[in-house]
Short mmCIF file of C-alpha atoms in Angstrom, two decimals:
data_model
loop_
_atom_site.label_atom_id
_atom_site.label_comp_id
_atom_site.label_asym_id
_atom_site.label_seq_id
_atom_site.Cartn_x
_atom_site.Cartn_y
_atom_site.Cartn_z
CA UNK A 1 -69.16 -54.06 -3.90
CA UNK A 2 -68.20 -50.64 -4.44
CA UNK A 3 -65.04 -50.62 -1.70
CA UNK A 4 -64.11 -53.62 -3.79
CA UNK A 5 -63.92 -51.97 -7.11
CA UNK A 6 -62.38 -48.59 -5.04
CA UNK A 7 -59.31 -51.20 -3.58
CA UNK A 8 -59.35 -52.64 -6.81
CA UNK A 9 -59.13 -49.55 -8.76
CA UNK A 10 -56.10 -47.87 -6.30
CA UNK A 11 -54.38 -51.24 -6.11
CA UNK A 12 -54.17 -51.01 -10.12
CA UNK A 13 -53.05 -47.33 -10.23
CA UNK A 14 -51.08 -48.42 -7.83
CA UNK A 15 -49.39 -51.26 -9.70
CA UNK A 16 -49.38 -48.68 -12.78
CA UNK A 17 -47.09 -46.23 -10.97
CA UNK A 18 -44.85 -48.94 -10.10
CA UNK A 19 -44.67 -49.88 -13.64
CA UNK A 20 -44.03 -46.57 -14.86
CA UNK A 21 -41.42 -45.49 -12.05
CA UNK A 22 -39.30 -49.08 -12.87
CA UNK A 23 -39.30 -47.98 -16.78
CA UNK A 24 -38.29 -44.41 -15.80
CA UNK A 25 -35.39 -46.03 -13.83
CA UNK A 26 -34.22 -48.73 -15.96
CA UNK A 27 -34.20 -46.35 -18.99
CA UNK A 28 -32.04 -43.76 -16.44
CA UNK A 29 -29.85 -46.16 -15.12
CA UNK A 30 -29.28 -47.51 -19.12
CA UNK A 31 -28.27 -43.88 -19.98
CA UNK A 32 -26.42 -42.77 -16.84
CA UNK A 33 -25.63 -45.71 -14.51
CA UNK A 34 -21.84 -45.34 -15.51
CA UNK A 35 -21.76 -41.67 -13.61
CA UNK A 36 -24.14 -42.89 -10.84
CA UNK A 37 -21.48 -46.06 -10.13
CA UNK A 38 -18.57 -43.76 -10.46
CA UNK A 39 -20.63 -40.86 -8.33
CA UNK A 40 -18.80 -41.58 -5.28
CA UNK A 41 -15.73 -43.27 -6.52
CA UNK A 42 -13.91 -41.13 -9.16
CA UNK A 43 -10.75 -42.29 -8.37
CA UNK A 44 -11.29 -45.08 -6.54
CA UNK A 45 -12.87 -46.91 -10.08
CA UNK A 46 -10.83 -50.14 -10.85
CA UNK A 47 -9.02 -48.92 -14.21
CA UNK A 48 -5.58 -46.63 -14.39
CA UNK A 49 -3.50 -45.05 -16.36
CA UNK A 50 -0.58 -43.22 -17.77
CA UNK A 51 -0.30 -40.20 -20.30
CA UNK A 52 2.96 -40.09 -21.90
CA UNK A 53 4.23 -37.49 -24.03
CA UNK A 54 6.28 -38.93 -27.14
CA UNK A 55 10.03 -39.24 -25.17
CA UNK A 56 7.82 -41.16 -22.50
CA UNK A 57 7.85 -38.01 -19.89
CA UNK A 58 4.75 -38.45 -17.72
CA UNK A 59 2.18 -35.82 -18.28
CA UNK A 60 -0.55 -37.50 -16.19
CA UNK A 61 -1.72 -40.39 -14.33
CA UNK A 62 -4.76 -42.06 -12.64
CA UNK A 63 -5.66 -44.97 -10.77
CA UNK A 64 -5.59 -46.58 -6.94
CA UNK A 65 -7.32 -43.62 -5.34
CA UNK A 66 -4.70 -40.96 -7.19
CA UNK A 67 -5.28 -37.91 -9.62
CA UNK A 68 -1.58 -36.96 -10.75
CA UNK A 69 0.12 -34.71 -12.96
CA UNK A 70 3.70 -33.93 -13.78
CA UNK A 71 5.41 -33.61 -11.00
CA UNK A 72 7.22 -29.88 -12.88
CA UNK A 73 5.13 -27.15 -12.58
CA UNK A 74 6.57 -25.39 -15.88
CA UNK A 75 5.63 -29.34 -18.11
CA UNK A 76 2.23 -28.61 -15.98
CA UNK A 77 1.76 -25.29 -17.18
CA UNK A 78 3.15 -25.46 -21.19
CA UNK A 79 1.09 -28.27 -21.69
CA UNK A 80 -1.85 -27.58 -20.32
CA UNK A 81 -3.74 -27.33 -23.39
CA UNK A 82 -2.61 -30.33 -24.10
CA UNK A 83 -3.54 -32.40 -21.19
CA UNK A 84 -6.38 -30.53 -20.03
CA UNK A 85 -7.51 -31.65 -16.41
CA UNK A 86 -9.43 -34.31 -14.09
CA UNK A 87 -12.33 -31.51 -14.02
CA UNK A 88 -12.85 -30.66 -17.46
CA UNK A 89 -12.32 -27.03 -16.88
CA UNK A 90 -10.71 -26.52 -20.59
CA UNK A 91 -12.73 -28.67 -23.16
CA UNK A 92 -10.12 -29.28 -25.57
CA UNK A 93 -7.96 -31.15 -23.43
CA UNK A 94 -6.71 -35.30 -23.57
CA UNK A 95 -6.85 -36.10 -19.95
CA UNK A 96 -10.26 -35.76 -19.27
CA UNK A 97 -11.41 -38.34 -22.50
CA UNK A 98 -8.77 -40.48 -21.95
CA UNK A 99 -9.76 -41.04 -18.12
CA UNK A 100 -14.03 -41.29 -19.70
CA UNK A 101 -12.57 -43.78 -21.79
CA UNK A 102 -11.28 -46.12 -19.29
CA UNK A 103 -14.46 -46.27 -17.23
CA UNK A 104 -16.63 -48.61 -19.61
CA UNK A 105 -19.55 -49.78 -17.41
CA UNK A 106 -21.60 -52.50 -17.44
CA UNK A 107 -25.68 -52.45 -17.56
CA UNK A 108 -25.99 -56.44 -15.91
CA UNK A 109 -23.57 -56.04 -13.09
CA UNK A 110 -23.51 -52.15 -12.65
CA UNK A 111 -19.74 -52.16 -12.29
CA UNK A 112 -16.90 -50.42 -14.51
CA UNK A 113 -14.45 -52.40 -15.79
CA UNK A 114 -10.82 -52.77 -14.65
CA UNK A 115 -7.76 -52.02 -17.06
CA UNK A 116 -4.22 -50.64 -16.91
CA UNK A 117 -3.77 -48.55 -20.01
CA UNK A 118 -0.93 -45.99 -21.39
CA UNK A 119 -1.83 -43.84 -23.77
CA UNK A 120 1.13 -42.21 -25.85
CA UNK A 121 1.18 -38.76 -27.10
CA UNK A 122 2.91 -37.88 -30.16
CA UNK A 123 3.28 -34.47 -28.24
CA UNK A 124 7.35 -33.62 -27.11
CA UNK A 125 6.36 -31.66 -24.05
CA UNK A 126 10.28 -30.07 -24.19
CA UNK A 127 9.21 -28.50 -27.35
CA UNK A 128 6.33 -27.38 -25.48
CA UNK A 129 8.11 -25.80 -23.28
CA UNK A 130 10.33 -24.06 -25.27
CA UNK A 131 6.86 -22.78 -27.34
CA UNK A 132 5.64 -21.55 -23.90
CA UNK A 133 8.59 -19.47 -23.04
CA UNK A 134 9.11 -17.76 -26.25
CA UNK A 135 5.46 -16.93 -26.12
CA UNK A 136 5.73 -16.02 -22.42
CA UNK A 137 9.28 -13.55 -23.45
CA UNK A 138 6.59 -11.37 -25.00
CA UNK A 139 4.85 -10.34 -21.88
CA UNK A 140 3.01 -11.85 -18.82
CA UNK A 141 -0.16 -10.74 -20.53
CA UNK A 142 0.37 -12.36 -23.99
CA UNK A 143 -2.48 -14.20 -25.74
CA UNK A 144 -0.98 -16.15 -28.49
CA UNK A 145 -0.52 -19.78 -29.86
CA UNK A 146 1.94 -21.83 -31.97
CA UNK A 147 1.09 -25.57 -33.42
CA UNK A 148 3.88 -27.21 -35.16
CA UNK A 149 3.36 -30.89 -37.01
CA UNK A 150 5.06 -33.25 -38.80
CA UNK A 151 3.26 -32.98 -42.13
CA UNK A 152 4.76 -36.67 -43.25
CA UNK A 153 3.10 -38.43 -40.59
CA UNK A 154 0.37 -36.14 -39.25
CA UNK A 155 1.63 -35.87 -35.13
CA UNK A 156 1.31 -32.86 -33.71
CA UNK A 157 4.81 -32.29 -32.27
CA UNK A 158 4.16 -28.76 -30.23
CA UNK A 159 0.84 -27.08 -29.58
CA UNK A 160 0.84 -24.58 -26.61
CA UNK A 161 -1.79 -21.92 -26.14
CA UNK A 162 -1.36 -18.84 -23.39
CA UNK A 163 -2.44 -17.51 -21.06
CA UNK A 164 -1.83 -21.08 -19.29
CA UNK A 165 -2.04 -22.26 -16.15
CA UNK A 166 -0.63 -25.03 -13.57
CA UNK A 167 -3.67 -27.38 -12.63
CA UNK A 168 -2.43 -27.66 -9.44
CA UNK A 169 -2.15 -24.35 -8.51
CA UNK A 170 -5.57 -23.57 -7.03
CA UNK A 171 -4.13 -20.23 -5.34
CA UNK A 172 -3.30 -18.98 -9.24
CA UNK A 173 -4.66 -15.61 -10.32
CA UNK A 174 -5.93 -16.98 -13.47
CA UNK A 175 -5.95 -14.40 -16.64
CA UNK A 176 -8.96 -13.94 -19.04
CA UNK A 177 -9.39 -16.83 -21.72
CA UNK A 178 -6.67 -19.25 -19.57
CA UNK A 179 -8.94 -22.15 -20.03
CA UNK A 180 -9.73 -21.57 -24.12
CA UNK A 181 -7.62 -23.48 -26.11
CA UNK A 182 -6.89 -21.20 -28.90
CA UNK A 183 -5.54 -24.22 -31.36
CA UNK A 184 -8.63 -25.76 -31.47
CA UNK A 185 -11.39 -23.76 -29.79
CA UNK A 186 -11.24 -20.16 -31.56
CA UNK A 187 -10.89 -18.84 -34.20
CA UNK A 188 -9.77 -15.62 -35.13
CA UNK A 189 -9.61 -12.91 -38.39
CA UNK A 190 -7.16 -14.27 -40.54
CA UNK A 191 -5.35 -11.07 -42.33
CA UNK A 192 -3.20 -11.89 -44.92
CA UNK A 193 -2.48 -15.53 -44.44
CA UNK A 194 -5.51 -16.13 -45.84
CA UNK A 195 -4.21 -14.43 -49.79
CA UNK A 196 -2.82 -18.38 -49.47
CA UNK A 197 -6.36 -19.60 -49.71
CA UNK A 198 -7.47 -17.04 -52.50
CA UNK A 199 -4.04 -17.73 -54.31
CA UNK A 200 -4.90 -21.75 -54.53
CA UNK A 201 -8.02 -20.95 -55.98
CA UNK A 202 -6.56 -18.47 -58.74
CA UNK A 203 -4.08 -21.03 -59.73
CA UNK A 204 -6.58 -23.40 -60.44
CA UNK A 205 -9.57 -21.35 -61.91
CA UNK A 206 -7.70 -18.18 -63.42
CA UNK A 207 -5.89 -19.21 -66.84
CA UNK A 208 -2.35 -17.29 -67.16
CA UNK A 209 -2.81 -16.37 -63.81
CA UNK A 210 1.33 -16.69 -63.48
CA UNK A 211 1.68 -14.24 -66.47
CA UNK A 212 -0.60 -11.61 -64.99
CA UNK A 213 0.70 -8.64 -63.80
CA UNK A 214 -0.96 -6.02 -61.39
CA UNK A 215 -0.15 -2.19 -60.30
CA UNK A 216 -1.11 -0.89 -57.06
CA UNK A 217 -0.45 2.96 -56.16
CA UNK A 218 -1.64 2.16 -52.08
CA UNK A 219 -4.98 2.67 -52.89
CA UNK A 220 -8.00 0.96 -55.71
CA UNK A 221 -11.24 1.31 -56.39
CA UNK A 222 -13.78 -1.39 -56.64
CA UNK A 223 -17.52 -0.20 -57.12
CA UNK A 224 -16.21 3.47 -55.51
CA UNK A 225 -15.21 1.25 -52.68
CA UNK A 226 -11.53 1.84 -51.78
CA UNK A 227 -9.08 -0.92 -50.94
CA UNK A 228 -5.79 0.35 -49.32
CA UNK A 229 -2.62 -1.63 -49.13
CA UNK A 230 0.08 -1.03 -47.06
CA UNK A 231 2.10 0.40 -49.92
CA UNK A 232 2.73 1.46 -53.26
CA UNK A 233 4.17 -2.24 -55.51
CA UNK A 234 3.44 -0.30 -58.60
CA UNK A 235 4.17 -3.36 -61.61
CA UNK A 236 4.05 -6.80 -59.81
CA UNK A 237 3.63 -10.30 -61.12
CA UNK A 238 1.27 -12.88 -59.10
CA UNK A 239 4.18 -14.44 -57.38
CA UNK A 240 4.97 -10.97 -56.36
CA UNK A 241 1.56 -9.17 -55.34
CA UNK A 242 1.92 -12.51 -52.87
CA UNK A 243 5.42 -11.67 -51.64
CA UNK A 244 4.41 -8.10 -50.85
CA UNK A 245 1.10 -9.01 -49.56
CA UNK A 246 -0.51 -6.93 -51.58
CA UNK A 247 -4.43 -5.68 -51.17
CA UNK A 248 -4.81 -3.80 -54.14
CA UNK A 249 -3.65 -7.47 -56.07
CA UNK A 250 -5.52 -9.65 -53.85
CA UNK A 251 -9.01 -7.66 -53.75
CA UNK A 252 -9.29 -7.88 -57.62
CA UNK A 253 -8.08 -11.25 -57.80
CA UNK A 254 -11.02 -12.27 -55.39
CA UNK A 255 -13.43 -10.53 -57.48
CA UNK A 256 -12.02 -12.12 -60.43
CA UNK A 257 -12.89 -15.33 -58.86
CA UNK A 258 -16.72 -14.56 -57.83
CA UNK A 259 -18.02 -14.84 -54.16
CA UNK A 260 -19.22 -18.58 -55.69
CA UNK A 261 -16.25 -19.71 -55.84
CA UNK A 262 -14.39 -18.26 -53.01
CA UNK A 263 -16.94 -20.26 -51.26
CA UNK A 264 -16.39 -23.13 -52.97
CA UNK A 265 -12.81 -23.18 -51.79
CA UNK A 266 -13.45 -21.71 -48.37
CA UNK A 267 -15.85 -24.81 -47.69
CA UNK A 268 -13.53 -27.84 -49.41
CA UNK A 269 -10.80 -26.96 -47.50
CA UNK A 270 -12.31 -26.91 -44.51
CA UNK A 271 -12.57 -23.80 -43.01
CA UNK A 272 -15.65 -23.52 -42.59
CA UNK A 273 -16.05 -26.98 -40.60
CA UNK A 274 -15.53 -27.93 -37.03
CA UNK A 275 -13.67 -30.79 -37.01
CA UNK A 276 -12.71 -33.83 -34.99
CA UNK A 277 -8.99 -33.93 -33.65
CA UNK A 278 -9.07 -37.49 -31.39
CA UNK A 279 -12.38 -36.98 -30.48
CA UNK A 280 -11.44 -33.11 -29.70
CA UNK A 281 -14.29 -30.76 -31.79
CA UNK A 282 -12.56 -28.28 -32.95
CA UNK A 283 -13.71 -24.16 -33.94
CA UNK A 284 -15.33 -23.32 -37.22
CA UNK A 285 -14.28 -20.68 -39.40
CA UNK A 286 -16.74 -17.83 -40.96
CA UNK A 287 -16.15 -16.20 -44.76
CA UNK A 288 -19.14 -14.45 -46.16
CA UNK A 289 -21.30 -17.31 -47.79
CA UNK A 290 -24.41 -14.63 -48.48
CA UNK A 291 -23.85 -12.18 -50.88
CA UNK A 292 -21.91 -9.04 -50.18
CA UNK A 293 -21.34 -7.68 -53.55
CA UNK A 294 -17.58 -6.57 -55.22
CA UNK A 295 -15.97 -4.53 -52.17
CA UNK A 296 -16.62 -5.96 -49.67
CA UNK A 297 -15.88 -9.77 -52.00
CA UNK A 298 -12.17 -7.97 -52.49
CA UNK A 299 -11.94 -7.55 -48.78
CA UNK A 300 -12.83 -11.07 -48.10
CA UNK A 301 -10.02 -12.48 -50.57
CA UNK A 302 -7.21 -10.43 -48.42
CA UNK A 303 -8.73 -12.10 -44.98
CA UNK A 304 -10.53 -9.32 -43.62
CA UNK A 305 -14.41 -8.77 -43.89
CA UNK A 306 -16.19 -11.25 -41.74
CA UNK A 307 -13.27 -13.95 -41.91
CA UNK A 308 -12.38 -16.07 -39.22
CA UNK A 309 -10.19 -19.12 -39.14
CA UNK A 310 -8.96 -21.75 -36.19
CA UNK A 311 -5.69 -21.90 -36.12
CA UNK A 312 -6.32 -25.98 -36.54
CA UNK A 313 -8.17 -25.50 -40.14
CA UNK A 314 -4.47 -23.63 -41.36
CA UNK A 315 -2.38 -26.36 -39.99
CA UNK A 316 -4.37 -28.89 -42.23
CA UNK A 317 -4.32 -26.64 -45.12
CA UNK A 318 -1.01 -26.01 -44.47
CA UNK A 319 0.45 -29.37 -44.33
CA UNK A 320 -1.38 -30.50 -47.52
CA UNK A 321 0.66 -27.68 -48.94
CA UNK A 322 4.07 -28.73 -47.66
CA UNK A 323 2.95 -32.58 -48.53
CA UNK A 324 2.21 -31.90 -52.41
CA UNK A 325 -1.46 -31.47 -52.00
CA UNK A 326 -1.95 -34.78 -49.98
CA UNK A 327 -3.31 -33.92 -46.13
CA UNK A 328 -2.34 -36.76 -43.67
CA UNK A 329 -4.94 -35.47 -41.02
CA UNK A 330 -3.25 -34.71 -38.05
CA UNK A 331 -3.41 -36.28 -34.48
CA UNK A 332 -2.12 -36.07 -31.00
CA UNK A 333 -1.73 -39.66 -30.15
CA UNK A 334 2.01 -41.07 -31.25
CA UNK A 335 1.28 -44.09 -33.91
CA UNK A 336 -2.12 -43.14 -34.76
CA UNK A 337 -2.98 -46.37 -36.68
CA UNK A 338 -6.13 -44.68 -37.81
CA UNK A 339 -4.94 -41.73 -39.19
CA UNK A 340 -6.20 -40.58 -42.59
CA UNK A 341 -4.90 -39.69 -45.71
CA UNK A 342 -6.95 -37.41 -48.41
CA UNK A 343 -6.64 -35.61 -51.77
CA UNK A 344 -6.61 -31.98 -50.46
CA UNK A 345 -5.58 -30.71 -53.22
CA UNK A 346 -4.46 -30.77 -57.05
CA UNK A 347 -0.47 -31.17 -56.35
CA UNK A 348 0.10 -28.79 -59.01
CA UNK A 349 -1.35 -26.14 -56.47
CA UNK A 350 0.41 -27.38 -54.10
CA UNK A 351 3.82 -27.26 -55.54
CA UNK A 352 3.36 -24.00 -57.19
CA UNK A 353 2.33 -22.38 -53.47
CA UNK A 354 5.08 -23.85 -52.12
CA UNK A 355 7.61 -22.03 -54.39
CA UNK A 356 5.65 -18.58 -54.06
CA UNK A 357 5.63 -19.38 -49.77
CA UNK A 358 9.60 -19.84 -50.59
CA UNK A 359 10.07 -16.58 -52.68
CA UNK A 360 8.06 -15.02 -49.90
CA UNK A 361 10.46 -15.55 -47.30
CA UNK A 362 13.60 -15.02 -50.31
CA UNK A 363 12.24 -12.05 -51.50
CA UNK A 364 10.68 -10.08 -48.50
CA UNK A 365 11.06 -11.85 -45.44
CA UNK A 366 15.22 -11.55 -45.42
CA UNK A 367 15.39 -15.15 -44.74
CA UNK A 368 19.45 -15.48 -44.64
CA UNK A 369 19.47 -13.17 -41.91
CA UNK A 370 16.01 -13.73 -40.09
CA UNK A 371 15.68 -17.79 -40.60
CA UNK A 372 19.11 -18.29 -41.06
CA UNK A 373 19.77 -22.39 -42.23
CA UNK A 374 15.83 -22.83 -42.76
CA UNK A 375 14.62 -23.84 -46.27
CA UNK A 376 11.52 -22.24 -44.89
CA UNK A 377 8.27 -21.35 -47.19
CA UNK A 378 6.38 -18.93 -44.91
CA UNK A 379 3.54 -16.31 -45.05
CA UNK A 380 2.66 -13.53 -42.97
CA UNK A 381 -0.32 -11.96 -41.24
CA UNK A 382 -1.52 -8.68 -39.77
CA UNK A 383 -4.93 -9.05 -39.28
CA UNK A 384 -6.35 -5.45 -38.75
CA UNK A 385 -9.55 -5.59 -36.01
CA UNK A 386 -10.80 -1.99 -36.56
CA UNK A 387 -9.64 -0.66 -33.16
CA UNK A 388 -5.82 0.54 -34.38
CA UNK A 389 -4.32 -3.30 -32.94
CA UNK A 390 -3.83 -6.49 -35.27
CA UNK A 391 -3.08 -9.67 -35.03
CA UNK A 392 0.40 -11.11 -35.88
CA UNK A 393 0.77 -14.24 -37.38
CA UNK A 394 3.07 -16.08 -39.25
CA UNK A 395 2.59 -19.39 -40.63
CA UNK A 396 4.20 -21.90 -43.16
CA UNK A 397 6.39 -24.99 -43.45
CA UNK A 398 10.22 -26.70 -44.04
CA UNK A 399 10.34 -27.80 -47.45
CA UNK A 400 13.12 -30.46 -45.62
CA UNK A 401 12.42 -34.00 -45.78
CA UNK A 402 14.72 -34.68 -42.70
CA UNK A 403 12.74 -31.68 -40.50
CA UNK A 404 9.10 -31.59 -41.95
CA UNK A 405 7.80 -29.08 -40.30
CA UNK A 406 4.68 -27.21 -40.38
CA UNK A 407 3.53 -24.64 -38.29
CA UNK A 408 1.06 -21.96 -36.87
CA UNK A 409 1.79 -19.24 -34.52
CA UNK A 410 -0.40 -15.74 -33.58
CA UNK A 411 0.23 -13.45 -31.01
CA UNK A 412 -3.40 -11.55 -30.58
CA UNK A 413 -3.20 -7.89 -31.00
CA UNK A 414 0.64 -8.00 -30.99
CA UNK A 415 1.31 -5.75 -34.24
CA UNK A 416 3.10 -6.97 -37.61
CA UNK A 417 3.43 -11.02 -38.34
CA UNK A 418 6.62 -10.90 -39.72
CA UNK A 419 8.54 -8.56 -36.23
CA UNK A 420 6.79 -10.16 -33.90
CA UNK A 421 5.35 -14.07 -34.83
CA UNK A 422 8.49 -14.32 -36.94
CA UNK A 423 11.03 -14.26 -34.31
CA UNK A 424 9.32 -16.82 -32.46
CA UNK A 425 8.80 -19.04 -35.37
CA UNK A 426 12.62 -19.10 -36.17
CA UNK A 427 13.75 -19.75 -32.87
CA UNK A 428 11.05 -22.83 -32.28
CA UNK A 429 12.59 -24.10 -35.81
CA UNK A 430 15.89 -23.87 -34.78
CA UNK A 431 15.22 -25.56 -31.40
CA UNK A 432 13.21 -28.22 -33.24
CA UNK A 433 15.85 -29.47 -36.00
CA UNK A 434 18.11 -29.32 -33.53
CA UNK A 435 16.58 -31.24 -30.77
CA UNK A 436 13.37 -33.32 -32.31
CA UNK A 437 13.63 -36.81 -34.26
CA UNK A 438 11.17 -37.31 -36.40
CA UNK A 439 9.76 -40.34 -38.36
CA UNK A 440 8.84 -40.49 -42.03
CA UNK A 441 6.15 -41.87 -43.55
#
């Protein structure tokens, strides 16, 4: 009787293990059965397809036991950061979502599906190009960016990040950082560009603030704290102070403002948020949210302190600038039917900035001679890092309904925004009103 209930007992412990090891497999295979059916058959799965850059140049395609890019090494290597690769080795790039996104796979026959897609950037890889190789003119070792949109309609027309490499190359040397995306997947200190962000918020919460005037001697004082600026504006109006990119102006009209609400508008713009670019997560920003007290609050309103920005977050901010305050969020896919639209700002702001980004480039920035035929609004950057080097950026907009334009560009550690990320800016505009048709909304 006892070797019964022993047989019995194992048989049901048995049975119990058998139970437990089909529900640990069924709730596996539910969660991961589309890699374990594509395991062994990456490119042997039954869908393809075919990445297209707006003009219809082929960027990429998959399919029929094949893994192709470009057949140019130079479209290979200026839009890398664009494409990405098969192997997911930069995590900000197209290629490897669109190829997941083909490979739907079903639970009740284990199989993916089959399909024949295209998918159409709004991307035009010869601007790329052209990005690339004025970024490249600086210097094999340049680290640097430039993102340029159509602020109407929301494409992204250019966005190139270096170092870059040719994903076919598997011999290359590859340089430090080749496979971040600086667009969308850092973000850096900010330097003056971000006086735009402290300037919309004194327009709207600073009465008179267009009457004001303020004096800087290259040097004030806020709780025995200095601030230095890079010169002596003595008188200046608001409009001014922005055009000469002035600390001493800057500092006091962050304090003016209160940490509060430098936060506020820090966090409804959006640079304090990762966001989603076609299912690409982009880099947060930082700004000092705790509280630092007057100094170091005057610092923060001139981009320095703890700021950091993506180079994405500007674009948007930028383009709901050029587009009277309205953002049409931007995407990399040519049509995007679900692109957004939102309020980003009061248009008021926006229009006012947009004549202060214009005297910028009037006043300061010799724009006859330097952006010669541009009706550019602009603002520059050189965003100290506390080892003698800066970052140069310049950033800004056409106020042209035929070209509308916006645009990012930095060159890490490469000295003064306006000498060295102005240059580049000019001749990508120039190249682009020339050479790129673009829709309106």
């Amino acid at each position: 009787m006892r070797k019964i209930t022993n047989r019995s007992f194992s048989l049901l412990l048995i049975a119990a293990l058998v139970i437990c090891g089909m529900g640990f497999y069924l709730l596996e295979y539910v969660d991961r059965g589309q890699d374990w059916a594509l395991y062994f058959s990456r490119v042997n799965s039954g869908s393809s397809g075919l990445l297209l850059d707006r003009n219809g140049q082929m960027l990429a395609s998959f399919g029929q036991s094949r893994e192709e890019f470009s057949p140019d090494a130079h479209v290979r290597t200026a839009n890398y950061h664009v494409t990405g690769d098969y192997w997911g080795r930069t995590g900000a790039g197209v290629l490897s979502r669109y190829w997941s996104g083909t490979q739907d796979f079903s639970i009740f026959t284990g199989m993916t599906k089959t399909e024949d897609s295209v998918l159409t950037l709004s991307i035009d890889s010869k601007l790329n190009e052209y990005i690339y190789d004025q970024l490249m003119a600086l210097g094999e070792d340049t680290k640097g960016l430039m993102l340029l949109s159509n602020y109407k309609t929301g494409e992204i027309l250019g966005l190139v990040s270096v170092p870059s490499t040719d994903p076919l190359d598997t011999e290359a040397e590859l340089k430090d950082g080749t496979y971040i995306n600086r667009c969308l997947s850092a973000s850096f200190t900010p330097g003056s560009i971000f006086k735009l962000i402290t300037a919309a918020a004194a327009l709207e919460q600073i009465e008179g603030i267009n009457d004001m005037e303020f004096y800087c001697e290259g040097e004030y004082e806020i709780a025995g704290v200095p601030i230095i600026c890079t010169g002596s504006h003595y008188t200046q109006t608001f409009e001014q102070a922005l055009s000469n990119s002035c600390n001493v102006a800057f500092a006091q009209i962050a304090v003016m403002l209160g940490q509060d609400t430098m936060v506020d508008y820090v966090t409804n713009y959006g640079f304090l948020d990762s966001h989603e670019l076609n299912g690409i997560n982009t880099a947060a920003g930082s700004y000092p949210t705790d509280f630092v007290g007057d100094p170091e609050l005057g610092w923060s309103g001139i981009g320095q302190s703890t700021d950091m920005v993506c180079p994405y977050a500007m674009l948007r901010f930028l383009c709901a600038v050029a587009n009277g305050g309205e953002l049409i969020e931007p995407s990399l896919i040519l049509d995007d039917t679900e692109a957004e639209s939102i309020r980003y700002m009061e248009a008021s702001t926006a229009g006012r900035l947009k004549q202060m980004m214009n005297y910028n480039v009037v006043d300061h920035y010799n724009g006859e001679e330097n952006f010669p035929g541009l009706k550019l609004c602009a603002k520059t950057g050189t965003a100290e890092l506390g080892d003698g080097t800066s970052h140069a950026w310049f950033v800004g907009f056409l106020a042209d309904d035929e070209h509308p334009f916006a645009f990012v560009t930095l060159v890490e550690r490469g000295g003064y925004g306006l000498s060295t990320s102005g240059p580049i800016a000019n001749n990508v505009l120039q190249w682009a009103v020339e050479n790129i048709k673009v829709d309106k909304q």
